[in-house]
């Protein structure tokens, strides 16, 4: 995969597993940073395995993609925990250390641990807009906004 | 003393207590030195922003996360509580002897613990000053509510407290005629309103009393819409020379939901705002200066100096030792540090009560799921409380309590929303659309109450020092003995019962009663486990009273034994009541400042009579 194709596939995969649009994913400004994070933790070979597995199913229907993802990615002992860590990374902005069992079998992943890749990661967590809120300490909604009924954006 | 004193007044600690006194004394023309243990990294927008980035980047976002301490001035951290499983717990800054863990923390950086406080600014109730005569418990304060009331008003203006007096007249709280807070109340959250609509007026039995419940907006030191000509103080931007630049940031609360641990725009009060209003011609601020002991003159009574260790680099313990001298000395280093400084200096006081009577508001969380979306995770972390159980005849038998009603979901209790996401992804194996829908459904329904329970001064609960256990700079660390007693446990039981009744009435599903293995200190009482947390309300370590036999300081927070020494802050509290302590300690500090000005004036009529008047420096002759 070319460098740009790799990033595009990562974005498409991220959009699929978070249920946000690729535009929203790009909009965080963190795509390359997160791809580097994954590469840094599990190595490019394993990241490629994940991206290739997704690339093979991109042309299928949404329902088929979900089923295939469950089988080949989330159901896979090696790729599943990595893919789940990517989901959490997008939602909250924190990379959560891979499970000890994964480390034993497929590790060592040298740079693994629980960490925030960059201060922006916290601020750009996708979760907040999903629940009509904002990350504490950033993107405040304005004086008095909290007294009104909440609004959750439709997707 | 032969050498003339360098300053009129030497203050140890630039937290809210020290800053308010420094402002008032310098405005009256007194020459003041403030020694501050922590670094001066909180007064320019650039520096402040780097603390915000530290918070963003922290994977554990506890109260201290934006404010890492200097090597030379360590501080307790919430995380310390779980490093050691057995007692004495010795791995943090405190050495904890137990039997229960003392859960509260404070910050040693310029500005002190108001950097990360929540801003709840309730007054104590009139009856809180009279626990001895009304309930036969502990002792009465040497002052009464009405004596402090004018100073409450001044403190509310100094700190910028937002509230409407009409909401705050309950359980005997009274205000002077035509008084109102400097700013209108912070708008209560949508969830407060929904909860209020469901439960206001419901009745709950506590002992023999039937109590009516009301969800009530609490006074908060967060900028809201000003009343009259009041000018809210927003973010500070002080340059290296101490000049303040005008900044428009933070003149209103924006709803950042982060008062604790850091308000990004400084719409919430912090002590640096008061310090910036001191008269700079008379103020010397020395940061990175850790007071290490108090020197006493030959008479054995008067303080002759404060020895301190000054370091250049917050990452190193390289330091030089110096002595500051003044005519009057004020310890404003907060309850634990004030006591620690007295004890390392061998100043036990005649009553032998320095350090004894340590209190807090040990608090329980109760949390649940509302029947529909109430918009959690928006607005200040809380904006209302339930105050109706702060007073009552039951106080002869058990502790009083108040509830803080969270707007931040289960953040404080389970670590939501991160924990909710983790749980959904790892345990429930959700991803994609199903994950998003699940989070959308759960998170905005999360409700949390904090039940803060009163604690009485028990002399066995105390701060001591052990010379063989020192911090890196060589200062003995605080040793803490702490036990929650029956009075408080019974209060906890009553508080939990009331909270669950409120939940039932509102249709909120309780998710807390069966929770186990929570990341909080735990205590057992009558076979039941209580997971509790500290509120940061350290108090009682140099309690005030009306004689030297039973107390450490008098009604002006002046040491009985050392006529030129004052110990200020919540350490002076005789009892605790249920209100968060800072407004009260601020009012006491202002009262002490006026007392010191009057006292100095007697000896030197050149000193300005009161606050808020300016004139060229009047040199005060050292006595
Ligand atoms: C998480 C949290 C939330 C809180 N929320 C609230 C709330 O909502 N409402 C409320 O009323 N209270 C609240 N509090 C409590 C509040 O923060 C304190 O009551 C208040 O800040 C105490 O003020 P102070 O000036 O006495 O001490 P501090 O603010 O702690 O200031 C003491 C200063 O002295 C300095 N110092 C310490 N030792 C030395 C030394 N040896 N030499 C020189 N300087 C020294 C410190 O660095 C610090 O700057 C909260 C506390 C915490 C931890
Ligand atoms: S809610 Fe936000 S803007 Fe308002 S005071 Fe708290 S942190 Fe500051």
PDB file of C-alpha atoms in Angstrom, chain B residues 116-301:
ATOM      1  CA  UNK B 116      -8.342  23.068  41.521  1.00  0.00           C
ATOM      2  CA  UNK B 117     -11.227  23.723  43.888  1.00  0.00           C
ATOM      3  CA  UNK B 118     -14.812  23.439  42.682  1.00  0.00           C
ATOM      4  CA  UNK B 119     -15.931  26.885  43.839  1.00  0.00           C
ATOM      5  CA  UNK B 120     -18.872  25.941  46.087  1.00  0.00           C
ATOM      6  CA  UNK B 121     -19.206  28.945  48.407  1.00  0.00           C
ATOM      7  CA  UNK B 122     -21.827  28.245  51.052  1.00  0.00           C
ATOM      8  CA  UNK B 123     -21.948  30.058  54.369  1.00  0.00           C
ATOM      9  CA  UNK B 124     -21.964  28.068  57.581  1.00  0.00           C
ATOM     10  CA  UNK B 125     -25.341  27.966  59.316  1.00  0.00           C
ATOM     11  CA  UNK B 126     -25.817  30.012  62.490  1.00  0.00           C
ATOM     12  CA  UNK B 127     -26.251  26.776  64.449  1.00  0.00           C
ATOM     13  CA  UNK B 128     -22.932  25.407  63.124  1.00  0.00           C
ATOM     14  CA  UNK B 129     -21.144  27.892  65.385  1.00  0.00           C
ATOM     15  CA  UNK B 130     -22.970  26.570  68.435  1.00  0.00           C
ATOM     16  CA  UNK B 131     -22.575  22.806  68.437  1.00  0.00           C
ATOM     17  CA  UNK B 132     -21.659  22.797  72.128  1.00  0.00           C
ATOM     18  CA  UNK B 133     -24.541  24.786  73.528  1.00  0.00           C
ATOM     19  CA  UNK B 134     -27.173  23.463  71.137  1.00  0.00           C
ATOM     20  CA  UNK B 135     -26.286  19.802  70.835  1.00  0.00           C
ATOM     21  CA  UNK B 136     -23.826  19.138  73.648  1.00  0.00           C
ATOM     22  CA  UNK B 137     -21.121  18.228  71.128  1.00  0.00           C
ATOM     23  CA  UNK B 138     -17.575  19.525  70.751  1.00  0.00           C
ATOM     24  CA  UNK B 139     -17.389  23.252  71.553  1.00  0.00           C
ATOM     25  CA  UNK B 140     -18.972  26.514  70.441  1.00  0.00           C
ATOM     26  CA  UNK B 141     -16.904  28.824  68.298  1.00  0.00           C
ATOM     27  CA  UNK B 142     -15.658  31.979  70.033  1.00  0.00           C
ATOM     28  CA  UNK B 143     -17.608  33.947  67.411  1.00  0.00           C
ATOM     29  CA  UNK B 144     -21.162  33.740  66.114  1.00  0.00           C
ATOM     30  CA  UNK B 145     -22.692  33.860  62.667  1.00  0.00           C
ATOM     31  CA  UNK B 146     -23.744  37.482  63.027  1.00  0.00           C
ATOM     32  CA  UNK B 147     -20.183  38.538  63.881  1.00  0.00           C
ATOM     33  CA  UNK B 148     -18.896  36.920  60.721  1.00  0.00           C
ATOM     34  CA  UNK B 149     -21.783  37.962  58.502  1.00  0.00           C
ATOM     35  CA  UNK B 150     -20.273  41.315  57.357  1.00  0.00           C
ATOM     36  CA  UNK B 151     -17.092  39.461  56.462  1.00  0.00           C
ATOM     37  CA  UNK B 152     -19.049  36.848  54.546  1.00  0.00           C
ATOM     38  CA  UNK B 153     -20.370  39.719  52.426  1.00  0.00           C
ATOM     39  CA  UNK B 154     -16.879  41.068  51.849  1.00  0.00           C
ATOM     40  CA  UNK B 155     -15.518  37.622  51.027  1.00  0.00           C
ATOM     41  CA  UNK B 156     -18.336  37.054  48.536  1.00  0.00           C
ATOM     42  CA  UNK B 157     -17.290  40.227  46.786  1.00  0.00           C
ATOM     43  CA  UNK B 158     -13.557  39.520  46.921  1.00  0.00           C
ATOM     44  CA  UNK B 159     -14.049  36.055  45.444  1.00  0.00           C
ATOM     45  CA  UNK B 160     -16.846  36.926  43.068  1.00  0.00           C
ATOM     46  CA  UNK B 161     -19.634  34.627  44.234  1.00  0.00           C
ATOM     47  CA  UNK B 162     -22.728  34.151  42.065  1.00  0.00           C
ATOM     48  CA  UNK B 163     -26.055  33.483  43.783  1.00  0.00           C
ATOM     49  CA  UNK B 164     -29.439  35.024  44.520  1.00  0.00           C
ATOM     50  CA  UNK B 165     -30.172  35.766  48.170  1.00  0.00           C
ATOM     51  CA  UNK B 166     -33.789  34.636  47.691  1.00  0.00           C
ATOM     52  CA  UNK B 167     -32.520  31.066  47.175  1.00  0.00           C
ATOM     53  CA  UNK B 168     -30.196  31.170  50.148  1.00  0.00           C
ATOM     54  CA  UNK B 169     -32.468  32.051  53.076  1.00  0.00           C
ATOM     55  CA  UNK B 170     -32.915  28.656  54.702  1.00  0.00           C
ATOM     56  CA  UNK B 171     -32.218  26.959  58.019  1.00  0.00           C
ATOM     57  CA  UNK B 172     -31.596  30.257  59.782  1.00  0.00           C
ATOM     58  CA  UNK B 173     -29.251  31.803  57.196  1.00  0.00           C
ATOM     59  CA  UNK B 174     -29.812  35.548  57.271  1.00  0.00           C
ATOM     60  CA  UNK B 175     -28.453  38.414  55.197  1.00  0.00           C
ATOM     61  CA  UNK B 176     -28.265  42.107  55.903  1.00  0.00           C
ATOM     62  CA  UNK B 177     -31.050  44.193  54.462  1.00  0.00           C
ATOM     63  CA  UNK B 178     -30.797  44.944  50.754  1.00  0.00           C
ATOM     64  CA  UNK B 179     -27.756  42.695  50.437  1.00  0.00           C
ATOM     65  CA  UNK B 180     -27.391  40.511  47.402  1.00  0.00           C
ATOM     66  CA  UNK B 181     -24.486  38.586  45.914  1.00  0.00           C
ATOM     67  CA  UNK B 182     -22.224  40.440  43.449  1.00  0.00           C
ATOM     68  CA  UNK B 183     -23.459  38.301  40.538  1.00  0.00           C
ATOM     69  CA  UNK B 184     -26.702  36.545  39.688  1.00  0.00           C
ATOM     70  CA  UNK B 185     -26.797  32.836  40.307  1.00  0.00           C
ATOM     71  CA  UNK B 186     -25.078  30.543  37.811  1.00  0.00           C
ATOM     72  CA  UNK B 187     -27.980  29.096  35.820  1.00  0.00           C
ATOM     73  CA  UNK B 188     -28.952  25.695  37.231  1.00  0.00           C
ATOM     74  CA  UNK B 189     -28.481  22.856  34.768  1.00  0.00           C
ATOM     75  CA  UNK B 190     -31.264  21.214  32.806  1.00  0.00           C
ATOM     76  CA  UNK B 191     -30.835  18.089  34.924  1.00  0.00           C
ATOM     77  CA  UNK B 192     -31.202  20.168  38.115  1.00  0.00           C
ATOM     78  CA  UNK B 193     -34.467  21.498  36.775  1.00  0.00           C
ATOM     79  CA  UNK B 194     -35.766  18.088  35.765  1.00  0.00           C
ATOM     80  CA  UNK B 195     -34.790  16.638  39.132  1.00  0.00           C
ATOM     81  CA  UNK B 196     -36.319  19.586  40.990  1.00  0.00           C
ATOM     82  CA  UNK B 197     -39.592  19.177  39.134  1.00  0.00           C
ATOM     83  CA  UNK B 198     -39.700  15.525  40.180  1.00  0.00           C
ATOM     84  CA  UNK B 199     -38.719  15.792  43.847  1.00  0.00           C
ATOM     85  CA  UNK B 200     -39.233  19.305  45.210  1.00  0.00           C
ATOM     86  CA  UNK B 201     -41.531  19.189  48.195  1.00  0.00           C
ATOM     87  CA  UNK B 202     -41.252  15.439  48.797  1.00  0.00           C
ATOM     88  CA  UNK B 203     -40.885  14.614  52.478  1.00  0.00           C
ATOM     89  CA  UNK B 204     -38.326  12.341  54.072  1.00  0.00           C
ATOM     90  CA  UNK B 205     -38.187  11.283  57.713  1.00  0.00           C
ATOM     91  CA  UNK B 206     -34.881  11.783  59.483  1.00  0.00           C
ATOM     92  CA  UNK B 207     -35.191  10.776  63.119  1.00  0.00           C
ATOM     93  CA  UNK B 208     -38.379  12.374  64.400  1.00  0.00           C
ATOM     94  CA  UNK B 209     -38.362  15.119  61.776  1.00  0.00           C
ATOM     95  CA  UNK B 210     -40.179  15.110  58.471  1.00  0.00           C
ATOM     96  CA  UNK B 211     -37.994  17.133  56.109  1.00  0.00           C
ATOM     97  CA  UNK B 212     -39.097  18.682  52.844  1.00  0.00           C
ATOM     98  CA  UNK B 213     -36.587  18.277  50.016  1.00  0.00           C
ATOM     99  CA  UNK B 214     -35.638  21.043  47.625  1.00  0.00           C
ATOM    100  CA  UNK B 215     -33.130  21.102  44.765  1.00  0.00           C
ATOM    101  CA  UNK B 216     -31.418  24.452  45.292  1.00  0.00           C
ATOM    102  CA  UNK B 217     -28.863  26.439  43.334  1.00  0.00           C
ATOM    103  CA  UNK B 218     -25.738  26.899  45.477  1.00  0.00           C
ATOM    104  CA  UNK B 219     -23.516  30.001  45.641  1.00  0.00           C
ATOM    105  CA  UNK B 220     -20.505  29.472  43.375  1.00  0.00           C
ATOM    106  CA  UNK B 221     -17.296  31.456  42.935  1.00  0.00           C
ATOM    107  CA  UNK B 222     -17.750  31.365  39.161  1.00  0.00           C
ATOM    108  CA  UNK B 223     -18.407  34.456  37.104  1.00  0.00           C
ATOM    109  CA  UNK B 224     -21.989  34.963  36.030  1.00  0.00           C
ATOM    110  CA  UNK B 225     -24.027  38.043  35.129  1.00  0.00           C
ATOM    111  CA  UNK B 226     -22.958  40.933  37.388  1.00  0.00           C
ATOM    112  CA  UNK B 227     -25.347  42.879  39.603  1.00  0.00           C
ATOM    113  CA  UNK B 228     -25.092  46.648  39.486  1.00  0.00           C
ATOM    114  CA  UNK B 229     -21.611  47.933  38.842  1.00  0.00           C
ATOM    115  CA  UNK B 230     -19.778  44.802  39.960  1.00  0.00           C
ATOM    116  CA  UNK B 231     -16.834  43.993  37.679  1.00  0.00           C
ATOM    117  CA  UNK B 232     -16.128  40.265  37.392  1.00  0.00           C
ATOM    118  CA  UNK B 233     -12.443  39.380  37.443  1.00  0.00           C
ATOM    119  CA  UNK B 234     -11.550  37.050  34.601  1.00  0.00           C
ATOM    120  CA  UNK B 235      -8.295  35.409  33.579  1.00  0.00           C
ATOM    121  CA  UNK B 236      -5.103  36.936  34.887  1.00  0.00           C
ATOM    122  CA  UNK B 237      -2.229  37.779  32.636  1.00  0.00           C
ATOM    123  CA  UNK B 238       0.658  38.988  34.762  1.00  0.00           C
ATOM    124  CA  UNK B 239       4.063  39.393  33.090  1.00  0.00           C
ATOM    125  CA  UNK B 240       7.447  38.556  34.596  1.00  0.00           C
ATOM    126  CA  UNK B 241       7.726  42.030  36.134  1.00  0.00           C
ATOM    127  CA  UNK B 242       4.415  41.673  37.874  1.00  0.00           C
ATOM    128  CA  UNK B 243       2.466  43.966  35.519  1.00  0.00           C
ATOM    129  CA  UNK B 244      -1.070  42.816  34.847  1.00  0.00           C
ATOM    130  CA  UNK B 245      -2.269  42.972  31.241  1.00  0.00           C
ATOM    131  CA  UNK B 246      -5.974  43.406  30.621  1.00  0.00           C
ATOM    132  CA  UNK B 247      -7.616  40.175  29.563  1.00  0.00           C
ATOM    133  CA  UNK B 248     -11.224  39.596  28.644  1.00  0.00           C
ATOM    134  CA  UNK B 249     -11.123  35.866  29.029  1.00  0.00           C
ATOM    135  CA  UNK B 250     -13.190  34.284  31.749  1.00  0.00           C
ATOM    136  CA  UNK B 251     -15.536  37.100  32.638  1.00  0.00           C
ATOM    137  CA  UNK B 252     -18.335  34.535  32.340  1.00  0.00           C
ATOM    138  CA  UNK B 253     -18.419  30.867  33.094  1.00  0.00           C
ATOM    139  CA  UNK B 254     -18.538  29.081  29.745  1.00  0.00           C
ATOM    140  CA  UNK B 255     -19.524  25.703  31.050  1.00  0.00           C
ATOM    141  CA  UNK B 256     -16.214  23.959  30.636  1.00  0.00           C
ATOM    142  CA  UNK B 257     -17.211  21.250  33.140  1.00  0.00           C
ATOM    143  CA  UNK B 258     -13.684  21.323  34.577  1.00  0.00           C
ATOM    144  CA  UNK B 259     -13.689  23.669  37.605  1.00  0.00           C
ATOM    145  CA  UNK B 260     -11.879  20.784  39.287  1.00  0.00           C
ATOM    146  CA  UNK B 261      -9.107  20.316  38.206  1.00  0.00           C
ATOM    147  CA  UNK B 262      -8.609  23.431  36.055  1.00  0.00           C
ATOM    148  CA  UNK B 263     -10.901  26.158  34.740  1.00  0.00           C
ATOM    149  CA  UNK B 264      -9.408  26.854  31.309  1.00  0.00           C
ATOM    150  CA  UNK B 265     -10.633  30.462  31.204  1.00  0.00           C
ATOM    151  CA  UNK B 266     -10.389  31.267  34.933  1.00  0.00           C
ATOM    152  CA  UNK B 267     -14.054  32.152  35.200  1.00  0.00           C
ATOM    153  CA  UNK B 268     -13.726  30.339  38.499  1.00  0.00           C
ATOM    154  CA  UNK B 269     -12.033  32.246  41.314  1.00  0.00           C
ATOM    155  CA  UNK B 270      -8.465  31.409  42.231  1.00  0.00           C
ATOM    156  CA  UNK B 271      -6.284  33.132  44.805  1.00  0.00           C
ATOM    157  CA  UNK B 272      -3.983  34.739  42.224  1.00  0.00           C
ATOM    158  CA  UNK B 273      -6.813  37.105  41.354  1.00  0.00           C
ATOM    159  CA  UNK B 274      -6.703  38.584  44.861  1.00  0.00           C
ATOM    160  CA  UNK B 275      -2.934  38.654  44.996  1.00  0.00           C
ATOM    161  CA  UNK B 276      -2.889  40.620  41.736  1.00  0.00           C
ATOM    162  CA  UNK B 277      -5.016  43.283  43.441  1.00  0.00           C
ATOM    163  CA  UNK B 278      -2.544  43.815  46.290  1.00  0.00           C
ATOM    164  CA  UNK B 279      -0.726  47.151  46.345  1.00  0.00           C
ATOM    165  CA  UNK B 280       2.497  46.210  44.579  1.00  0.00           C
ATOM    166  CA  UNK B 281       4.439  49.032  46.152  1.00  0.00           C
ATOM    167  CA  UNK B 282       4.176  47.262  49.482  1.00  0.00           C
ATOM    168  CA  UNK B 283       4.179  43.637  48.408  1.00  0.00           C
ATOM    169  CA  UNK B 284       7.164  41.353  47.974  1.00  0.00           C
ATOM    170  CA  UNK B 285       6.277  37.930  46.617  1.00  0.00           C
ATOM    171  CA  UNK B 286       8.911  35.237  46.903  1.00  0.00           C
ATOM    172  CA  UNK B 287       7.930  32.018  45.137  1.00  0.00           C
ATOM    173  CA  UNK B 288       9.881  28.739  45.344  1.00  0.00           C
ATOM    174  CA  UNK B 289      10.507  29.561  49.008  1.00  0.00           C
ATOM    175  CA  UNK B 290       9.552  26.713  51.352  1.00  0.00           C
ATOM    176  CA  UNK B 291       9.195  27.788  54.980  1.00  0.00           C
ATOM    177  CA  UNK B 292      10.981  25.201  57.084  1.00  0.00           C
ATOM    178  CA  UNK B 293      10.719  26.450  60.647  1.00  0.00           C
ATOM    179  CA  UNK B 294       9.641  29.252  62.919  1.00  0.00           C
ATOM    180  CA  UNK B 295      12.255  30.948  65.091  1.00  0.00           C
ATOM    181  CA  UNK B 296      11.416  32.207  68.592  1.00  0.00           C
ATOM    182  CA  UNK B 297      13.247  34.996  70.394  1.00  0.00           C
ATOM    183  CA  UNK B 298      14.910  34.838  73.815  1.00  0.00           C
ATOM    184  CA  UNK B 299      11.690  35.597  75.662  1.00  0.00           C
ATOM    185  CA  UNK B 300      10.488  32.234  74.426  1.00  0.00           C
ATOM    186  CA  UNK B 301       7.286  33.781  73.093  1.00  0.00           C
TER     187      UNK B 301
END
